[in-house]
Tab-separated table of C-alpha atoms in Angstrom:
chain	number	residue	atom	x	y	z
A	1	MET	CA	60.362	-226.216	40.081
A	2	PRO	CA	63.429	-226.862	42.070
A	3	LEU	CA	64.279	-227.490	45.676
A	4	VAL	CA	66.651	-224.891	47.047
A	5	ALA	CA	69.566	-226.558	48.924
A	6	ASN	CA	69.426	-223.999	51.807
A	7	SER	CA	71.494	-226.132	54.019
A	8	LYS	CA	74.123	-228.892	53.971
A	9	LEU	CA	71.680	-231.519	54.432
A	10	PRO	CA	72.922	-234.610	52.937
A	11	THR	CA	69.440	-235.276	51.446
A	12	PHE	CA	69.899	-232.598	48.892
A	13	ASP	CA	72.974	-234.122	47.251
A	14	ARG	CA	71.139	-237.573	47.479
A	15	LEU	CA	67.938	-236.185	45.496
A	16	LYS	CA	70.393	-234.449	42.961
A	17	GLN	CA	72.274	-237.515	42.277
A	18	GLU	CA	68.887	-239.201	41.516
A	19	GLY	CA	68.151	-236.518	39.142
A	20	GLU	CA	65.902	-234.268	40.941
A	21	ASN	CA	65.886	-230.582	40.289
A	22	VAL	CA	67.821	-229.038	43.202
A	23	VAL	CA	69.725	-225.564	42.897
A	24	SER	CA	72.105	-223.953	45.265
A	25	ARG	CA	70.968	-221.083	47.454
A	26	ASP	CA	73.331	-218.763	45.557
A	27	VAL	CA	71.580	-219.465	42.441
A	28	ALA	CA	68.188	-219.406	43.796
A	29	LEU	CA	68.733	-215.708	45.392
A	30	HIS	CA	69.485	-214.639	41.943
A	31	GLN	CA	66.130	-215.647	40.330
A	32	ASP	CA	63.312	-213.488	40.609
A	33	ILE	CA	60.763	-216.460	41.813
A	34	ARG	CA	58.463	-216.512	44.983
A	35	GLU	CA	59.786	-218.812	47.327
A	36	LEU	CA	57.886	-221.294	49.554
A	37	HIS	CA	58.932	-222.280	53.114
A	38	ILE	CA	57.867	-225.757	53.917
A	39	GLY	CA	58.459	-227.276	57.216
A	40	LEU	CA	58.924	-231.128	57.657
A	41	LEU	CA	58.265	-232.156	61.205
A	42	ASN	CA	60.100	-235.388	60.904
A	43	MET	CA	59.024	-237.805	63.971
A	44	MET	CA	60.152	-241.207	62.194
A	45	PRO	CA	62.642	-243.349	64.237
A	46	ASP	CA	66.289	-243.301	63.372
A	47	ALA	CA	66.501	-245.887	60.647
A	48	ALA	CA	63.758	-244.211	58.655
A	49	LEU	CA	64.923	-240.701	59.195
A	50	ALA	CA	66.620	-239.566	56.161
A	51	ALA	CA	64.649	-241.871	53.871
A	52	THR	CA	61.304	-240.035	54.992
A	53	GLU	CA	63.297	-236.769	54.339
A	54	ARG	CA	63.866	-237.901	50.776
A	55	GLN	CA	60.315	-239.096	50.349
A	56	PHE	CA	58.589	-235.970	51.019
A	57	PHE	CA	61.516	-233.599	49.894
A	58	ARG	CA	60.816	-235.444	46.446
A	59	LEU	CA	57.130	-234.957	46.431
A	60	VAL	CA	57.390	-231.392	46.911
A	61	GLY	CA	60.399	-230.940	44.621
A	62	GLU	CA	58.235	-232.672	41.819
A	63	ALA	CA	55.498	-230.220	42.467
A	64	ASN	CA	55.068	-228.036	38.933
A	65	GLN	CA	54.401	-224.684	40.496
A	66	ILE	CA	56.354	-221.489	39.742
A	67	ALA	CA	58.273	-221.561	42.956
A	68	GLN	CA	61.301	-222.422	44.920
A	69	PHE	CA	60.958	-224.760	47.624
A	70	TYR	CA	62.932	-223.872	50.955
A	71	MET	CA	62.459	-227.144	53.087
A	72	HIS	CA	62.980	-226.794	56.892
A	73	PRO	CA	63.245	-230.200	58.678
A	74	PHE	CA	62.717	-230.338	62.459
A	75	THR	CA	61.815	-232.852	64.990
A	76	LEU	CA	60.946	-233.120	68.540
A	77	LYS	CA	63.369	-233.333	71.228
A	78	GLU	CA	61.137	-235.619	73.502
A	79	LEU	CA	61.744	-238.494	70.858
A	80	LYS	CA	64.663	-240.656	72.043
A	81	ARG	CA	67.083	-241.012	69.298
A	82	SER	CA	70.644	-242.700	68.932
A	83	PRO	CA	73.835	-240.354	69.564
A	84	GLU	CA	74.464	-240.689	65.784
A	85	ALA	CA	70.757	-239.599	64.947
A	86	GLU	CA	71.136	-236.800	67.682
A	87	ALA	CA	74.364	-235.495	66.013
A	88	TYR	CA	72.694	-235.698	62.630
A	89	VAL	CA	69.497	-233.874	63.773
A	90	SER	CA	71.928	-231.134	65.652
A	91	GLN	CA	73.958	-230.581	62.390
A	92	TYR	CA	71.165	-230.227	59.807
A	93	TYR	CA	67.763	-229.648	61.378
A	94	GLU	CA	66.405	-226.432	62.869
A	95	SER	CA	64.694	-226.306	66.199
A	96	PHE	CA	60.953	-225.369	66.666
A	97	ASP	CA	61.859	-222.218	68.040
A	98	GLN	CA	63.592	-221.305	65.133
A	99	ILE	CA	60.649	-222.497	62.758
A	100	LYS	CA	58.323	-220.190	64.996
A	101	GLU	CA	60.649	-217.260	64.690
A	102	GLN	CA	61.072	-217.678	60.991
A	103	GLY	CA	57.510	-218.909	59.992
A	104	LEU	CA	56.390	-221.365	57.323
A	105	ASP	CA	54.165	-221.319	54.541
A	106	ALA	CA	52.961	-224.862	54.833
A	107	LEU	CA	53.853	-227.765	57.025
A	108	ILE	CA	54.156	-231.731	56.577
A	109	ILE	CA	53.941	-233.971	59.752
A	110	THR	CA	55.270	-237.619	59.330
A	111	GLY	CA	54.286	-240.429	61.498
A	112	ALA	CA	56.112	-242.098	64.441
A	113	ASN	CA	56.654	-245.024	66.341
A	114	VAL	CA	54.170	-245.839	68.837
A	115	THR	CA	54.569	-247.957	71.816
A	116	GLN	CA	51.626	-247.085	74.069
A	117	PRO	CA	47.995	-248.040	73.858
A	118	ASP	CA	46.670	-244.529	73.919
A	119	LEU	CA	48.615	-241.560	71.771
A	120	ALA	CA	48.159	-239.391	74.594
A	121	LEU	CA	50.630	-241.549	76.868
A	122	GLU	CA	53.261	-241.028	74.096
A	123	PRO	CA	56.289	-238.801	75.070
A	124	PHE	CA	55.717	-236.698	71.907
A	125	TRP	CA	51.814	-236.188	72.556
A	126	LYS	CA	52.274	-232.777	74.164
A	127	PRO	CA	54.994	-231.259	72.199
A	128	LEU	CA	53.295	-232.481	68.943
A	129	ASN	CA	49.995	-230.810	69.826
A	130	LYS	CA	52.064	-227.637	70.568
A	131	VAL	CA	53.091	-227.829	66.902
A	132	ILE	CA	49.610	-228.536	65.745
A	133	ASP	CA	48.099	-225.568	67.704
A	134	TRP	CA	50.928	-223.054	66.485
A	135	ALA	CA	50.596	-224.382	62.774
A	136	TYR	CA	46.753	-223.766	62.732
A	137	ASP	CA	47.050	-220.170	63.648
A	138	ASN	CA	50.262	-219.473	61.626
A	139	VAL	CA	50.725	-221.680	58.748
A	140	THR	CA	48.552	-221.593	55.613
A	141	SER	CA	47.940	-225.474	55.418
A	142	THR	CA	49.262	-228.364	57.313
A	143	LEU	CA	49.429	-232.086	55.753
A	144	CYS	CA	49.270	-234.715	58.212
A	145	SER	CA	50.737	-238.301	57.411
A	146	CYS	CA	49.069	-241.444	58.993
A	147	LEU	CA	49.895	-241.278	62.639
A	148	ALA	CA	49.867	-237.452	62.547
A	149	THR	CA	46.443	-237.886	61.157
A	150	HIS	CA	45.443	-239.930	64.069
A	151	ALA	CA	47.017	-237.716	66.600
A	152	VAL	CA	45.149	-234.522	65.110
A	153	LEU	CA	41.903	-236.422	65.322
A	154	GLN	CA	42.283	-237.359	68.794
A	155	PHE	CA	43.699	-233.980	69.810
A	156	ARG	CA	41.541	-231.497	68.050
A	157	TYR	CA	38.403	-233.653	67.369
A	158	GLY	CA	38.326	-236.219	70.470
A	159	LYS	CA	38.273	-239.192	67.659
A	160	LYS	CA	40.396	-242.017	68.821
A	161	ARG	CA	41.535	-244.354	66.466
A	162	ARG	CA	40.863	-248.223	66.731
A	163	HIS	CA	42.862	-251.139	66.562
A	164	LEU	CA	42.091	-253.178	63.473
A	165	GLY	CA	43.075	-256.552	65.223
A	166	PHE	CA	45.497	-257.121	62.197
A	167	LYS	CA	47.954	-255.065	60.208
A	168	ARG	CA	46.589	-253.354	57.172
A	169	TRP	CA	49.358	-253.672	54.822
A	170	GLY	CA	49.719	-253.524	51.096
A	171	VAL	CA	48.453	-251.380	48.112
A	172	TYR	CA	44.906	-250.480	47.849
A	173	SER	CA	42.746	-249.120	45.241
A	174	HIS	CA	40.801	-245.706	46.124
A	175	SER	CA	38.025	-243.749	44.489
A	176	VAL	CA	37.991	-239.992	44.600
A	177	VAL	CA	34.733	-238.879	46.614
A	178	ASP	CA	34.785	-235.230	45.807
A	179	ARG	CA	35.874	-234.754	42.126
A	180	LYS	CA	35.335	-230.800	42.419
A	181	HIS	CA	37.908	-230.231	45.366
A	182	PRO	CA	40.938	-228.630	44.016
A	183	LEU	CA	43.316	-231.061	45.787
A	184	VAL	CA	42.202	-233.785	43.511
A	185	SER	CA	41.988	-231.759	40.243
A	186	ASP	CA	42.997	-233.579	37.341
A	187	VAL	CA	43.769	-236.890	39.434
A	188	ASN	CA	42.694	-240.089	38.417
A	189	THR	CA	39.334	-240.883	39.812
A	190	ARG	CA	40.558	-244.181	40.920
A	191	PHE	CA	44.080	-244.422	42.027
A	192	ASP	CA	46.418	-246.578	44.396
A	193	VAL	CA	47.739	-245.679	47.833
A	194	PRO	CA	50.160	-247.921	50.042
A	195	HIS	CA	49.061	-248.401	53.677
A	196	SER	CA	50.841	-249.852	56.653
A	197	ARG	CA	49.171	-249.397	60.225
A	198	PHE	CA	47.363	-251.540	62.703
A	199	ASN	CA	44.889	-248.785	63.626
A	200	GLN	CA	42.268	-246.878	61.751
A	201	ILE	CA	40.081	-243.869	61.775
A	202	ASP	CA	36.793	-244.710	60.363
A	203	ARG	CA	34.623	-243.068	57.813
A	204	GLU	CA	32.138	-242.261	60.539
A	205	GLN	CA	34.689	-240.663	62.682
A	206	PHE	CA	35.898	-238.225	60.004
A	207	GLU	CA	32.293	-237.130	59.320
A	208	ALA	CA	31.409	-236.814	63.075
A	209	ALA	CA	34.469	-234.347	63.306
A	210	GLY	CA	33.029	-232.499	60.407
A	211	LEU	CA	35.720	-233.057	58.359
A	212	HIS	CA	35.468	-233.467	54.434
A	213	ILE	CA	36.374	-236.764	52.868
A	214	LEU	CA	38.114	-236.730	49.508
A	215	ALA	CA	39.357	-240.342	48.757
A	216	GLU	CA	38.804	-243.664	50.198
A	217	SER	CA	39.073	-247.220	49.684
A	218	ASP	CA	36.730	-250.055	50.020
A	219	GLU	CA	39.370	-252.142	51.873
A	220	ALA	CA	41.490	-249.353	53.332
A	221	GLY	CA	38.770	-246.883	54.504
A	222	VAL	CA	39.523	-243.181	54.233
A	223	HIS	CA	42.885	-241.839	52.934
A	224	LEU	CA	42.393	-238.527	52.082
A	225	ALA	CA	40.483	-235.690	53.792
A	226	ALA	CA	40.428	-232.072	54.584
A	227	SER	CA	39.573	-229.974	57.663
A	228	ALA	CA	35.794	-228.308	57.582
A	229	ASP	CA	37.320	-225.141	55.907
A	230	ARG	CA	38.481	-227.533	53.117
A	231	PHE	CA	42.252	-226.764	53.137
A	232	ARG	CA	44.009	-225.632	56.626
A	233	ILE	CA	44.573	-229.102	57.570
A	234	ILE	CA	44.963	-231.993	55.145
A	235	PHE	CA	45.001	-235.577	56.389
A	236	PHE	CA	46.464	-238.656	54.814
A	237	GLN	CA	45.714	-242.162	56.393
A	238	GLY	CA	48.115	-243.990	53.931
A	239	HIS	CA	51.369	-243.595	52.581
A	240	PRO	CA	51.668	-241.998	49.158
A	241	GLU	CA	55.204	-240.882	49.965
A	242	TYR	CA	56.476	-244.451	49.906
A	243	ASP	CA	59.288	-245.415	47.374
A	244	THR	CA	58.712	-248.550	45.248
A	245	ILE	CA	60.799	-250.573	47.584
A	246	SER	CA	59.465	-249.417	50.859
A	247	LEU	CA	56.734	-252.136	51.393
A	248	PHE	CA	59.600	-254.722	50.278
A	249	LYS	CA	61.797	-253.283	53.070
A	250	GLU	CA	59.299	-253.783	55.679
A	251	TYR	CA	58.672	-257.282	54.588
A	252	LYS	CA	62.118	-258.124	54.693
A	253	ARG	CA	62.164	-256.494	58.240
A	254	GLU	CA	59.446	-258.759	59.332
A	255	ILE	CA	61.231	-261.766	57.948
A	256	THR	CA	64.162	-260.841	60.255
A	257	ARG	CA	62.034	-260.476	63.219
A	258	PHE	CA	60.740	-263.884	62.542
A	259	VAL	CA	64.217	-265.368	62.315
A	260	LYS	CA	65.077	-263.733	65.572
A	261	SER	CA	61.977	-265.129	66.966
A	262	GLU	CA	60.347	-261.555	67.754
A	263	ARG	CA	57.201	-262.619	65.708
A	264	ALA	CA	55.627	-266.246	65.958
A	265	ASP	CA	54.281	-266.412	62.574
A	266	TYR	CA	56.077	-265.937	59.253
A	267	PRO	CA	55.026	-262.747	57.730
A	268	PRO	CA	52.243	-262.420	55.207
A	269	PHE	CA	52.589	-260.846	51.859
A	270	PRO	CA	51.724	-257.194	51.687
A	271	GLU	CA	48.442	-257.062	49.899
A	272	ASN	CA	48.318	-256.259	46.216
A	273	TYR	CA	52.029	-255.546	45.942
A	274	PHE	CA	53.896	-258.471	44.479
A	275	SER	CA	53.545	-260.097	41.307
A	276	LEU	CA	52.328	-263.783	41.257
A	277	ILE	CA	55.902	-264.792	39.927
A	278	THR	CA	57.404	-262.776	42.793
A	279	GLU	CA	54.988	-264.420	45.457
A	280	ALA	CA	55.969	-267.738	44.096
A	281	ILE	CA	59.737	-266.983	44.391
A	282	LEU	CA	59.046	-265.592	47.819
A	283	ASP	CA	57.065	-268.764	48.821
A	284	GLU	CA	59.961	-270.671	48.081
A	285	HIS	CA	62.535	-268.590	49.914
A	286	ARG	CA	60.011	-269.008	52.976
A	287	ASP	CA	60.335	-272.891	52.952
A	288	VAL	CA	63.958	-272.589	53.101
A	289	VAL	CA	63.903	-269.728	55.998
A	290	VAL	CA	61.337	-271.921	58.140
A	291	THR	CA	63.400	-275.207	57.609
A	292	ALA	CA	66.874	-273.517	58.534
A	293	LYS	CA	65.292	-271.906	61.485
A	294	ALA	CA	63.889	-274.965	62.742
A	295	ARG	CA	67.388	-276.766	62.346
A	296	GLY	CA	69.179	-273.785	63.788
A	297	ALA	CA	71.091	-273.290	60.688
A	298	PRO	CA	72.103	-269.904	58.907
A	299	VAL	CA	69.316	-268.478	56.848
A	300	THR	CA	69.826	-267.373	53.561
A	301	GLY	CA	69.006	-263.719	52.589
A	302	LEU	CA	66.236	-262.723	50.176
A	303	PRO	CA	66.830	-262.812	46.548
A	304	GLU	CA	66.827	-259.052	46.194
A	305	SER	CA	68.434	-258.864	42.940
A	306	ILE	CA	65.411	-260.600	41.374
A	307	ILE	CA	62.807	-259.335	43.293
A	308	VAL	CA	63.329	-255.548	43.377
A	309	PRO	CA	63.609	-254.910	39.597
A	310	ASN	CA	60.180	-256.450	39.118
A	311	LEU	CA	58.432	-254.350	41.946
A	312	ASP	CA	55.599	-251.828	40.557
A	313	ASN	CA	54.901	-248.222	41.652
A	314	THR	CA	51.227	-247.753	40.827
A	315	TRP	CA	50.731	-244.755	43.374
A	316	HIS	CA	53.597	-242.004	42.912
A	317	ASP	CA	52.122	-240.011	39.828
A	318	THR	CA	48.926	-239.497	41.837
A	319	ALA	CA	50.588	-238.577	44.880
A	320	GLU	CA	52.734	-236.215	42.879
A	321	ALA	CA	49.476	-234.513	41.518
A	322	VAL	CA	47.913	-234.545	44.835
A	323	ILE	CA	50.945	-232.516	46.355
A	324	ASN	CA	51.193	-230.250	43.428
A	325	ASN	CA	47.575	-229.067	43.924
A	326	TRP	CA	48.059	-228.520	47.547
A	327	ILE	CA	51.323	-226.603	46.966
A	328	GLY	CA	49.924	-224.786	44.071
A	329	LYS	CA	46.932	-223.574	46.341
A	330	VAL	CA	49.341	-222.620	49.209
A	331	TYR	CA	51.068	-220.736	46.855
A	332	GLN	CA	47.761	-218.846	45.756
A	333	VAL	CA	46.423	-217.866	49.254
A	334	THR	CA	49.719	-217.517	51.466
A	335	ASN	CA	51.038	-214.318	52.590
A	336	ASN	CA	54.213	-212.870	51.236
A	337	ASP	CA	55.161	-212.510	54.748
A	338	ARG	CA	55.685	-216.106	55.910
A	339	LYS	CA	54.929	-215.141	59.498
A	340	LYS	CA	51.557	-214.589	58.327
A	341	PRO	CA	49.264	-217.555	56.763
A	342	PHE	CA	46.970	-215.572	54.498
A	343	GLN	CA	46.883	-212.861	52.125
A	344	ASP	CA	44.830	-209.895	52.989
A	345	GLY	CA	41.045	-210.785	52.396
A	346	VAL	CA	41.242	-214.240	52.514
A	347	ASN	CA	38.670	-215.790	54.705
A	348	PRO	CA	40.478	-218.269	57.274
A	349	ASP	CA	37.203	-220.156	57.539
A	350	ASP	CA	36.885	-220.757	53.872
A	351	PRO	CA	40.513	-219.934	52.216
A	352	LEU	CA	39.953	-221.450	48.960
A	353	GLY	CA	36.346	-219.971	48.656
A	354	LEU	CA	34.686	-223.603	48.367
A	355	LYS	CA	32.011	-222.984	51.112
A	356	ARG	CA	30.277	-220.119	49.484
């Protein structure tokens, strides 16, 4: 069902140009369909702000449910942004006060750039926790992505992430652990998810927190989990929202850092992402870059026109299915009054009736 272009946010036009189902607010108001209001707390840095909007908006908009999706992006004022990004946020984003006043049916919280060894030292720590506390009392279900998962595990459950000593970076195979949970209903029992992180919450920490693990990887660890009530908080440790080229863009950025001597080593390939032919092309390009850098000569750019058309996406269908299931369950149990999280008679400690 369609996203509703309930503001002039450029992401709506961009998604419409890409073929996504987006309708105007005027059209939506004349359709007798229950709408869902979904917040996006976007904490990503300026360069990734709009791309992250598109990634999560796209997943929500592709969810095949009988609903209209009103998206409500907001951010935290404590996050430092450029004047251009501040103007963008001021023009298109809502404030947290507006979000609290109007209410939400569901909430998605993105990751963020981290500069401190302990998340509790980050400028976003206290305001993020206020959002998490408010959402738990007022929103039907909150989906936490990567860094947000780590923050909630530390804030609500006292489980701090550990540094891996390297960057977990690539596309990894995952297995469904609980095949009966509705969040993974009709999802492939084995599926891929991109990961990109230096830190991890281990299975033992999820279990010690009383959380319910739904999918994990032998290499990348737990990806998908739910709170003890099985629904009110959903945890992603990977990045199923990534576009096909997202890891390539990260790889390109790391090469630029190497050229600028911001990192000592040439970046390795994201694991399980490039084909053997693409890796061979990139190996040749690495030799050219390393030689040029050593001579102080100009560095040629990546042969993107050859590489990008040959990148595979092996995770989006499953990501779409999981979001589809999540939205469907939100639709079934949320109150018509978006200021209330559940319909009358729904047990907040077991909203989906899975613990009986």
